[in-house]
mmCIF file of N, CA, C and O in Angstrom:
data_model
loop_
_atom_site.group_PDB
_atom_site.id
_atom_site.type_symbol
_atom_site.label_atom_id
_atom_site.label_comp_id
_atom_site.label_asym_id
_atom_site.label_seq_id
_atom_site.Cartn_x
_atom_site.Cartn_y
_atom_site.Cartn_z
ATOM 1 N N MET P 11 -4.135 -15.104 26.951
ATOM 2 C CA MET P 11 -4.457 -16.066 28.045
ATOM 3 C C MET P 11 -5.602 -15.027 29.608
ATOM 4 O O MET P 11 -4.546 -13.746 29.277
ATOM 5 N N PRO P 12 -5.808 -15.375 30.053
ATOM 6 C CA PRO P 12 -6.220 -14.781 31.026
ATOM 7 C C PRO P 12 -5.744 -14.153 31.954
ATOM 8 O O PRO P 12 -4.950 -14.751 32.814
ATOM 9 N N LEU P 13 -5.517 -12.957 32.922
ATOM 10 C CA LEU P 13 -4.924 -12.777 34.061
ATOM 11 C C LEU P 13 -5.068 -13.419 34.869
ATOM 12 O O LEU P 13 -6.870 -14.028 35.273
ATOM 13 N N ASN P 14 -4.806 -13.876 35.914
ATOM 14 C CA ASN P 14 -4.388 -14.684 37.068
ATOM 15 C C ASN P 14 -3.672 -13.651 38.287
ATOM 16 O O ASN P 14 -2.693 -13.906 38.309
ATOM 17 N N TRP P 15 -4.819 -13.205 39.205
ATOM 18 C CA TRP P 15 -4.427 -12.192 40.210
ATOM 19 C C TRP P 15 -4.890 -13.659 41.691
ATOM 20 O O TRP P 15 -5.773 -14.341 42.135
ATOM 21 N N ASN P 16 -3.329 -13.209 42.178
ATOM 22 C CA ASN P 16 -3.732 -14.218 43.213
ATOM 23 C C ASN P 16 -3.211 -13.848 44.592
ATOM 24 O O ASN P 16 -2.442 -13.603 45.086
ATOM 25 N N ILE P 17 -4.947 -12.696 45.205
ATOM 26 C CA ILE P 17 -4.737 -11.837 45.863
ATOM 27 C C ILE P 17 -5.510 -12.277 46.730
ATOM 28 O O ILE P 17 -6.864 -12.533 46.651
ATOM 29 N N ASP P 18 -4.675 -12.085 48.123
ATOM 30 C CA ASP P 18 -6.033 -12.506 49.165
ATOM 31 C C ASP P 18 -6.859 -11.737 49.197
ATOM 32 O O ASP P 18 -6.560 -10.364 49.740
ATOM 33 N N SER P 19 -8.099 -12.303 49.816
ATOM 34 C CA SER P 19 -9.179 -11.430 51.001
ATOM 35 C C SER P 19 -8.232 -10.178 52.330
ATOM 36 O O SER P 19 -7.738 -11.426 53.108
ATOM 37 N N PHE P 20 -8.414 -9.416 52.286
ATOM 38 C CA PHE P 20 -7.884 -8.704 53.293
ATOM 39 C C PHE P 20 -9.215 -7.974 53.967
ATOM 40 O O PHE P 20 -8.424 -7.255 55.061
ATOM 41 N N GLU P 21 -9.883 -8.825 53.965
ATOM 42 C CA GLU P 21 -11.507 -8.065 54.789
ATOM 43 C C GLU P 21 -10.976 -8.249 56.051
ATOM 44 O O GLU P 21 -11.786 -8.031 57.161
ATOM 45 N N ASP P 22 -10.592 -9.283 56.696
ATOM 46 C CA ASP P 22 -10.374 -9.412 57.490
ATOM 47 C C ASP P 22 -9.158 -9.271 58.575
ATOM 48 O O ASP P 22 -9.154 -9.019 59.599
ATOM 49 N N CYS P 23 -8.796 -8.512 57.666
ATOM 50 C CA CYS P 23 -7.492 -7.179 58.735
ATOM 51 C C CYS P 23 -7.606 -6.867 60.107
ATOM 52 O O CYS P 23 -6.427 -6.624 61.245
ATOM 53 N N LEU P 24 -8.170 -5.559 60.394
ATOM 54 C CA LEU P 24 -9.219 -5.246 61.126
ATOM 55 C C LEU P 24 -9.087 -5.592 62.694
ATOM 56 O O LEU P 24 -8.458 -5.753 62.885
ATOM 57 N N ALA P 25 -9.957 -6.771 61.884
ATOM 58 C CA ALA P 25 -10.410 -7.652 63.095
ATOM 59 C C ALA P 25 -9.509 -8.523 63.230
ATOM 60 O O ALA P 25 -9.311 -8.655 64.953
ATOM 61 N N ASN P 26 -8.652 -9.545 62.774
ATOM 62 C CA ASN P 26 -7.713 -9.611 63.875
ATOM 63 C C ASN P 26 -6.625 -8.693 64.297
ATOM 64 O O ASN P 26 -5.679 -9.642 65.362
ATOM 65 N N ALA P 27 -6.363 -7.323 63.555
ATOM 66 C CA ALA P 27 -5.390 -7.110 64.556
ATOM 67 C C ALA P 27 -6.007 -6.440 65.736
ATOM 68 O O ALA P 27 -5.380 -6.423 66.607
ATOM 69 N N TYR P 28 -7.333 -6.533 65.897
ATOM 70 C CA TYR P 28 -7.805 -6.549 66.960
ATOM 71 C C TYR P 28 -8.088 -7.387 68.210
ATOM 72 O O TYR P 28 -7.974 -7.468 68.918
ATOM 73 N N LEU P 29 -8.044 -8.562 67.684
ATOM 74 C CA LEU P 29 -7.690 -9.867 68.283
ATOM 75 C C LEU P 29 -7.100 -9.851 69.023
ATOM 76 O O LEU P 29 -6.420 -10.763 69.941
ATOM 77 N N GLU P 30 -5.944 -9.834 68.180
ATOM 78 C CA GLU P 30 -4.355 -9.698 68.771
ATOM 79 C C GLU P 30 -4.033 -9.246 69.694
ATOM 80 O O GLU P 30 -2.614 -9.277 70.306
ATOM 81 N N ILE P 31 -4.291 -8.002 70.047
ATOM 82 C CA ILE P 31 -4.102 -6.536 70.524
ATOM 83 C C ILE P 31 -5.046 -6.837 71.703
ATOM 84 O O ILE P 31 -5.208 -6.317 73.134
ATOM 85 N N GLY P 32 -6.468 -7.734 71.464
ATOM 86 C CA GLY P 32 -6.956 -8.061 73.046
ATOM 87 C C GLY P 32 -7.677 -6.854 73.321
ATOM 88 O O GLY P 32 -8.686 -6.894 73.817
ATOM 89 N N ARG P 33 -8.377 -6.076 71.665
ATOM 90 C CA ARG P 33 -9.654 -6.093 72.142
ATOM 91 C C ARG P 33 -10.621 -6.488 71.514
ATOM 92 O O ARG P 33 -11.157 -6.504 70.127
ATOM 93 N N TYR P 34 -10.893 -7.635 71.579
ATOM 94 C CA TYR P 34 -12.108 -8.268 72.327
ATOM 95 C C TYR P 34 -13.600 -8.277 71.403
ATOM 96 O O TYR P 34 -13.618 -8.769 70.223
ATOM 97 N N ASP P 35 -13.493 -6.708 71.961
ATOM 98 C CA ASP P 35 -15.369 -6.225 72.031
ATOM 99 C C ASP P 35 -15.268 -6.085 70.489
ATOM 100 O O ASP P 35 -16.483 -6.387 69.151
ATOM 101 N N GLU P 36 -13.996 -5.544 69.478
ATOM 102 C CA GLU P 36 -14.277 -4.792 68.508
ATOM 103 C C GLU P 36 -13.579 -6.090 67.195
ATOM 104 O O GLU P 36 -14.056 -5.934 66.238
ATOM 105 N N ALA P 37 -12.965 -6.681 68.172
ATOM 106 C CA ALA P 37 -12.055 -7.834 67.414
ATOM 107 C C ALA P 37 -14.081 -8.820 66.496
ATOM 108 O O ALA P 37 -14.780 -9.439 65.919
ATOM 109 N N ILE P 38 -14.847 -8.700 67.073
ATOM 110 C CA ILE P 38 -16.202 -9.864 67.747
ATOM 111 C C ILE P 38 -17.073 -8.603 66.613
ATOM 112 O O ILE P 38 -17.374 -9.463 66.035
ATOM 113 N N ILE P 39 -17.402 -7.758 67.342
ATOM 114 C CA ILE P 39 -17.738 -6.791 65.549
ATOM 115 C C ILE P 39 -17.527 -6.679 64.085
ATOM 116 O O ILE P 39 -18.120 -6.964 63.939
ATOM 117 N N GLU P 40 -16.419 -6.499 64.574
ATOM 118 C CA GLU P 40 -16.140 -6.734 63.019
ATOM 119 C C GLU P 40 -16.136 -8.169 62.309
ATOM 120 O O GLU P 40 -15.914 -8.288 61.354
ATOM 121 N N TYR P 41 -16.497 -9.165 63.321
ATOM 122 C CA TYR P 41 -16.436 -10.284 62.464
ATOM 123 C C TYR P 41 -17.423 -10.989 62.139
ATOM 124 O O TYR P 41 -17.538 -11.593 61.268
ATOM 125 N N GLN P 42 -18.103 -10.255 63.414
ATOM 126 C CA GLN P 42 -20.085 -10.481 62.471
ATOM 127 C C GLN P 42 -19.890 -9.783 61.521
ATOM 128 O O GLN P 42 -21.390 -10.310 60.404
ATOM 129 N N ARG P 43 -19.391 -8.551 60.960
ATOM 130 C CA ARG P 43 -20.173 -8.018 59.744
ATOM 131 C C ARG P 43 -19.694 -8.059 58.971
ATOM 132 O O ARG P 43 -19.963 -9.198 57.220
ATOM 133 N N ILE P 44 -18.846 -9.080 59.314
ATOM 134 C CA ILE P 44 -17.114 -10.140 58.018
ATOM 135 C C ILE P 44 -18.650 -10.838 57.782
ATOM 136 O O ILE P 44 -18.811 -11.464 56.314
ATOM 137 N N LEU P 45 -19.247 -11.840 58.099
ATOM 138 C CA LEU P 45 -19.684 -12.530 58.149
ATOM 139 C C LEU P 45 -21.075 -12.919 58.119
ATOM 140 O O LEU P 45 -21.715 -13.510 57.149
ATOM 141 N N GLN P 46 -21.988 -10.804 58.484
ATOM 142 C CA GLN P 46 -22.595 -11.146 57.432
ATOM 143 C C GLN P 46 -22.760 -10.720 55.804
ATOM 144 O O GLN P 46 -23.847 -11.033 55.203
ATOM 145 N N LEU P 47 -21.979 -10.710 55.112
ATOM 146 C CA LEU P 47 -21.715 -10.082 54.069
ATOM 147 C C LEU P 47 -21.182 -11.205 53.352
ATOM 148 O O LEU P 47 -20.892 -12.201 52.257
ATOM 149 N N ASN P 48 -19.297 -12.946 53.958
ATOM 150 C CA ASN P 48 -20.179 -13.474 54.001
ATOM 151 C C ASN P 48 -20.059 -15.155 54.504
ATOM 152 O O ASN P 48 -19.259 -14.971 55.104
ATOM 153 N N PRO P 49 -21.135 -15.345 54.437
ATOM 154 C CA PRO P 49 -21.181 -16.180 56.005
ATOM 155 C C PRO P 49 -19.867 -17.612 55.831
ATOM 156 O O PRO P 49 -20.522 -18.820 56.404
ATOM 157 N N ASN P 50 -19.827 -17.770 54.583
ATOM 158 C CA ASN P 50 -18.767 -19.090 53.867
ATOM 159 C C ASN P 50 -17.910 -18.896 53.982
ATOM 160 O O ASN P 50 -16.898 -19.428 53.766
ATOM 161 N N TYR P 51 -17.080 -18.172 55.696
ATOM 162 C CA TYR P 51 -15.901 -17.017 55.493
ATOM 163 C C TYR P 51 -15.355 -18.456 56.925
ATOM 164 O O TYR P 51 -15.292 -18.237 57.128
ATOM 165 N N PRO P 52 -14.702 -19.761 56.726
ATOM 166 C CA PRO P 52 -14.309 -20.457 57.810
ATOM 167 C C PRO P 52 -13.088 -18.801 59.165
ATOM 168 O O PRO P 52 -13.782 -19.047 59.517
ATOM 169 N N PHE P 53 -12.353 -19.269 57.958
ATOM 170 C CA PHE P 53 -11.756 -18.550 59.041
ATOM 171 C C PHE P 53 -12.352 -18.006 60.136
ATOM 172 O O PHE P 53 -12.007 -16.907 61.022
ATOM 173 N N ALA P 54 -13.162 -16.485 58.747
ATOM 174 C CA ALA P 54 -13.289 -15.267 60.002
ATOM 175 C C ALA P 54 -14.519 -16.302 60.919
ATOM 176 O O ALA P 54 -14.127 -15.829 62.788
ATOM 177 N N GLN P 55 -15.019 -17.084 61.039
ATOM 178 C CA GLN P 55 -15.693 -17.893 61.901
ATOM 179 C C GLN P 55 -15.478 -18.808 62.629
ATOM 180 O O GLN P 55 -15.003 -18.391 64.839
ATOM 181 N N TYR P 56 -13.866 -18.832 62.399
ATOM 182 C CA TYR P 56 -13.245 -19.714 63.861
ATOM 183 C C TYR P 56 -12.461 -18.494 64.568
ATOM 184 O O TYR P 56 -12.430 -18.429 65.493
ATOM 185 N N SER P 57 -12.171 -17.712 63.467
ATOM 186 C CA SER P 57 -11.416 -16.293 65.119
ATOM 187 C C SER P 57 -12.273 -15.362 65.508
ATOM 188 O O SER P 57 -12.379 -14.891 67.449
ATOM 189 N N LEU P 58 -13.884 -15.871 65.154
ATOM 190 C CA LEU P 58 -14.892 -15.484 65.870
ATOM 191 C C LEU P 58 -14.763 -16.131 66.807
ATOM 192 O O LEU P 58 -15.339 -14.718 68.407
ATOM 193 N N ALA P 59 -14.800 -16.886 67.176
ATOM 194 C CA ALA P 59 -14.906 -18.010 68.251
ATOM 195 C C ALA P 59 -13.063 -17.646 68.792
ATOM 196 O O ALA P 59 -14.147 -18.290 69.855
ATOM 197 N N LYS P 60 -12.761 -17.296 68.364
ATOM 198 C CA LYS P 60 -11.384 -17.812 68.363
ATOM 199 C C LYS P 60 -11.555 -15.820 70.219
ATOM 200 O O LYS P 60 -11.186 -15.522 71.660
ATOM 201 N N ALA P 61 -12.209 -14.707 69.274
ATOM 202 C CA ALA P 61 -12.256 -13.469 70.198
ATOM 203 C C ALA P 61 -13.508 -13.777 71.007
ATOM 204 O O ALA P 61 -13.172 -12.942 71.897
ATOM 205 N N LEU P 62 -14.747 -14.640 71.254
ATOM 206 C CA LEU P 62 -15.318 -15.226 72.159
ATOM 207 C C LEU P 62 -14.570 -15.852 72.745
ATOM 208 O O LEU P 62 -15.482 -15.851 74.446
ATOM 209 N N GLU P 63 -14.614 -16.421 73.102
ATOM 210 C CA GLU P 63 -13.454 -17.572 74.009
ATOM 211 C C GLU P 63 -12.341 -16.893 74.492
ATOM 212 O O GLU P 63 -12.795 -16.642 75.607
ATOM 213 N N LYS P 64 -12.048 -15.551 74.518
ATOM 214 C CA LYS P 64 -10.920 -15.253 75.328
ATOM 215 C C LYS P 64 -12.108 -14.429 76.650
ATOM 216 O O LYS P 64 -11.451 -13.356 76.499
ATOM 217 N N ASN P 65 -12.402 -13.377 75.243
ATOM 218 C CA ASN P 65 -13.866 -12.686 75.731
ATOM 219 C C ASN P 65 -14.853 -12.949 76.735
ATOM 220 O O ASN P 65 -15.379 -12.180 77.606
ATOM 221 N N GLY P 66 -14.669 -14.513 77.341
ATOM 222 C CA GLY P 66 -15.588 -15.068 78.370
ATOM 223 C C GLY P 66 -17.102 -15.435 77.983
ATOM 224 O O GLY P 66 -17.640 -15.749 78.916
ATOM 225 N N GLN P 67 -17.170 -15.281 76.756
ATOM 226 C CA GLN P 67 -18.848 -15.818 76.205
ATOM 227 C C GLN P 67 -18.613 -17.131 75.719
ATOM 228 O O GLN P 67 -18.477 -17.362 74.870
ATOM 229 N N LEU P 68 -18.422 -17.907 76.390
ATOM 230 C CA LEU P 68 -17.957 -19.983 76.329
ATOM 231 C C LEU P 68 -19.124 -20.175 75.523
ATOM 232 O O LEU P 68 -18.874 -20.373 74.722
ATOM 233 N N GLU P 69 -19.889 -19.488 75.733
ATOM 234 C CA GLU P 69 -21.447 -20.741 75.197
ATOM 235 C C GLU P 69 -21.052 -19.707 73.413
ATOM 236 O O GLU P 69 -21.281 -21.005 72.599
ATOM 237 N N ASP P 70 -20.990 -18.510 73.658
ATOM 238 C CA ASP P 70 -21.401 -18.410 72.181
ATOM 239 C C ASP P 70 -19.649 -19.146 71.555
ATOM 240 O O ASP P 70 -20.594 -19.125 70.197
ATOM 241 N N SER P 71 -19.117 -18.687 71.987
ATOM 242 C CA SER P 71 -17.452 -19.794 70.971
ATOM 243 C C SER P 71 -18.006 -20.775 70.884
ATOM 244 O O SER P 71 -17.329 -20.744 69.849
ATOM 245 N N GLN P 72 -17.864 -21.954 71.943
ATOM 246 C CA GLN P 72 -18.334 -22.890 71.647
ATOM 247 C C GLN P 72 -19.481 -23.385 70.074
ATOM 248 O O GLN P 72 -19.249 -24.172 69.004
ATOM 249 N N ASN P 73 -20.693 -22.105 69.500
ATOM 250 C CA ASN P 73 -21.619 -22.107 69.029
ATOM 251 C C ASN P 73 -20.881 -21.763 67.311
ATOM 252 O O ASN P 73 -21.204 -22.914 66.728
ATOM 253 N N ALA P 74 -19.724 -20.728 67.885
ATOM 254 C CA ALA P 74 -19.132 -19.992 66.389
ATOM 255 C C ALA P 74 -17.771 -21.887 65.753
ATOM 256 O O ALA P 74 -17.881 -22.065 65.335
ATOM 257 N N TYR P 75 -17.717 -22.463 67.109
ATOM 258 C CA TYR P 75 -16.690 -23.511 66.810
ATOM 259 C C TYR P 75 -17.713 -24.528 66.272
ATOM 260 O O TYR P 75 -17.056 -24.225 65.553
ATOM 261 N N ARG P 76 -18.562 -25.042 66.586
ATOM 262 C CA ARG P 76 -19.568 -25.427 66.002
ATOM 263 C C ARG P 76 -19.570 -24.881 64.215
ATOM 264 O O ARG P 76 -20.033 -25.769 63.456
ATOM 265 N N LYS P 77 -19.735 -24.143 64.216
ATOM 266 C CA LYS P 77 -20.164 -23.729 62.506
ATOM 267 C C LYS P 77 -19.457 -23.830 61.965
ATOM 268 O O LYS P 77 -18.962 -24.275 60.640
ATOM 269 N N PHE P 78 -17.935 -23.565 62.694
ATOM 270 C CA PHE P 78 -16.701 -23.645 61.760
ATOM 271 C C PHE P 78 -16.280 -25.129 61.353
ATOM 272 O O PHE P 78 -16.537 -25.219 60.811
ATOM 273 N N LEU P 79 -16.345 -25.650 62.453
ATOM 274 C CA LEU P 79 -16.649 -27.373 62.042
ATOM 275 C C LEU P 79 -17.460 -27.567 61.164
ATOM 276 O O LEU P 79 -16.762 -28.204 59.766
ATOM 277 N N GLU P 80 -18.979 -26.590 61.161
ATOM 278 C CA GLU P 80 -19.259 -27.270 60.691
ATOM 279 C C GLU P 80 -19.392 -26.663 59.185
ATOM 280 O O GLU P 80 -20.314 -28.140 57.738
ATOM 281 N N SER P 81 -19.110 -25.821 58.603
ATOM 282 C CA SER P 81 -18.706 -25.561 57.109
ATOM 283 C C SER P 81 -17.697 -25.557 56.922
ATOM 284 O O SER P 81 -17.481 -26.925 55.222
ATOM 285 N N TRP P 82 -16.766 -26.727 57.466
ATOM 286 C CA TRP P 82 -14.943 -27.495 57.048
ATOM 287 C C TRP P 82 -15.160 -29.092 57.144
ATOM 288 O O TRP P 82 -14.094 -29.304 57.612
ATOM 289 N N LYS P 83 -16.340 -29.621 57.562
ATOM 290 C CA LYS P 83 -16.492 -30.828 57.674
ATOM 291 C C LYS P 83 -15.585 -31.308 57.061
ATOM 292 O O LYS P 83 -15.767 -33.544 57.185
ATOM 293 N N ASN P 84 -15.780 -31.118 55.432
ATOM 294 C CA ASN P 84 -14.655 -32.450 55.265
ATOM 295 C C ASN P 84 -13.266 -32.358 54.467
ATOM 296 O O ASN P 84 -12.355 -32.319 53.951
ATOM 297 N N ALA P 85 -13.037 -31.372 55.420
ATOM 298 C CA ALA P 85 -11.110 -30.729 55.277
ATOM 299 C C ALA P 85 -10.667 -31.307 55.705
ATOM 300 O O ALA P 85 -10.614 -32.419 56.442
ATOM 301 N N ASP P 86 -9.358 -31.207 55.653
ATOM 302 C CA ASP P 86 -8.520 -32.241 56.476
ATOM 303 C C ASP P 86 -8.273 -32.567 57.981
ATOM 304 O O ASP P 86 -7.768 -31.034 58.411
ATOM 305 N N GLN P 87 -8.611 -33.432 58.987
ATOM 306 C CA GLN P 87 -9.053 -33.387 60.385
ATOM 307 C C GLN P 87 -7.328 -32.905 61.046
ATOM 308 O O GLN P 87 -7.339 -32.585 61.876
ATOM 309 N N ASN P 88 -6.835 -32.336 60.372
ATOM 310 C CA ASN P 88 -4.933 -31.969 61.055
ATOM 311 C C ASN P 88 -5.074 -30.953 60.506
ATOM 312 O O ASN P 88 -4.064 -30.531 61.340
ATOM 313 N N ILE P 89 -5.791 -30.511 60.652
ATOM 314 C CA ILE P 89 -5.209 -28.705 60.168
ATOM 315 C C ILE P 89 -5.596 -28.389 61.633
ATOM 316 O O ILE P 89 -6.565 -28.398 62.377
ATOM 317 N N SER P 90 -4.783 -27.335 61.723
ATOM 318 C CA SER P 90 -4.471 -27.265 63.570
ATOM 319 C C SER P 90 -5.721 -26.183 63.817
ATOM 320 O O SER P 90 -6.096 -26.479 64.807
ATOM 321 N N GLU P 91 -6.733 -25.319 62.892
ATOM 322 C CA GLU P 91 -7.588 -24.837 63.306
ATOM 323 C C GLU P 91 -8.416 -25.940 63.872
ATOM 324 O O GLU P 91 -9.436 -25.914 64.406
ATOM 325 N N ILE P 92 -8.784 -26.741 63.541
ATOM 326 C CA ILE P 92 -9.730 -27.848 63.545
ATOM 327 C C ILE P 92 -9.912 -28.279 64.242
ATOM 328 O O ILE P 92 -10.351 -28.858 65.380
ATOM 329 N N VAL P 93 -7.970 -28.622 64.802
ATOM 330 C CA VAL P 93 -7.971 -29.595 66.456
ATOM 331 C C VAL P 93 -8.343 -28.953 67.030
ATOM 332 O O VAL P 93 -8.819 -29.405 68.035
ATOM 333 N N GLN P 94 -7.245 -27.686 67.543
ATOM 334 C CA GLN P 94 -8.139 -26.985 68.450
ATOM 335 C C GLN P 94 -9.572 -26.362 68.312
ATOM 336 O O GLN P 94 -10.089 -26.939 69.407
ATOM 337 N N ALA P 95 -10.594 -26.127 67.435
ATOM 338 C CA ALA P 95 -12.502 -26.376 67.315
ATOM 339 C C ALA P 95 -12.659 -27.145 67.643
ATOM 340 O O ALA P 95 -13.114 -26.960 69.427
ATOM 341 N N GLN P 96 -11.968 -29.341 67.697
ATOM 342 C CA GLN P 96 -12.246 -29.536 68.113
ATOM 343 C C GLN P 96 -11.904 -30.153 69.485
ATOM 344 O O GLN P 96 -13.163 -30.872 70.497
ATOM 345 N N LYS P 97 -11.198 -29.476 70.615
ATOM 346 C CA LYS P 97 -10.598 -29.533 71.440
ATOM 347 C C LYS P 97 -11.222 -28.566 72.179
ATOM 348 O O LYS P 97 -11.720 -28.145 73.987
ATOM 349 N N SER P 98 -11.664 -26.775 71.742
ATOM 350 C CA SER P 98 -12.838 -26.100 72.561
ATOM 351 C C SER P 98 -14.047 -26.906 73.057
ATOM 352 O O SER P 98 -14.607 -26.786 73.460
ATOM 353 N N VAL P 99 -14.478 -27.329 71.694
ATOM 354 C CA VAL P 99 -16.295 -27.773 71.650
ATOM 355 C C VAL P 99 -16.209 -28.820 72.992
ATOM 356 O O VAL P 99 -17.344 -29.092 73.443
ATOM 357 N N SER P 100 -15.226 -30.251 73.054
ATOM 358 C CA SER P 100 -15.672 -31.126 73.570
ATOM 359 C C SER P 100 -15.009 -30.726 74.687
ATOM 360 O O SER P 100 -14.956 -31.523 75.504
ATOM 361 N N SER P 101 -14.019 -29.922 75.718
ATOM 362 C CA SER P 101 -13.712 -29.224 76.372
ATOM 363 C C SER P 101 -14.939 -28.697 77.024
ATOM 364 O O SER P 101 -16.064 -28.660 77.082
#
């Protein structure tokens, strides 16, 4: 039987820390770097949208939320991130 590793990627830890402490410019740069490596990383896209929103870049934030929603269009619509993204796009 092959080994099964259940290790989450920690690629976004630094970006998440920057976001948490309010260093939005650095968070944005990190999330953009992550998305260049893996454009199909929905939580990085969602967090980028949050960082942009908190940094006052509302148009870019809404675009990032739209990309997140598009990448997760088949997901459960009750997931908190989807609900929040839909609210942000519609406001």
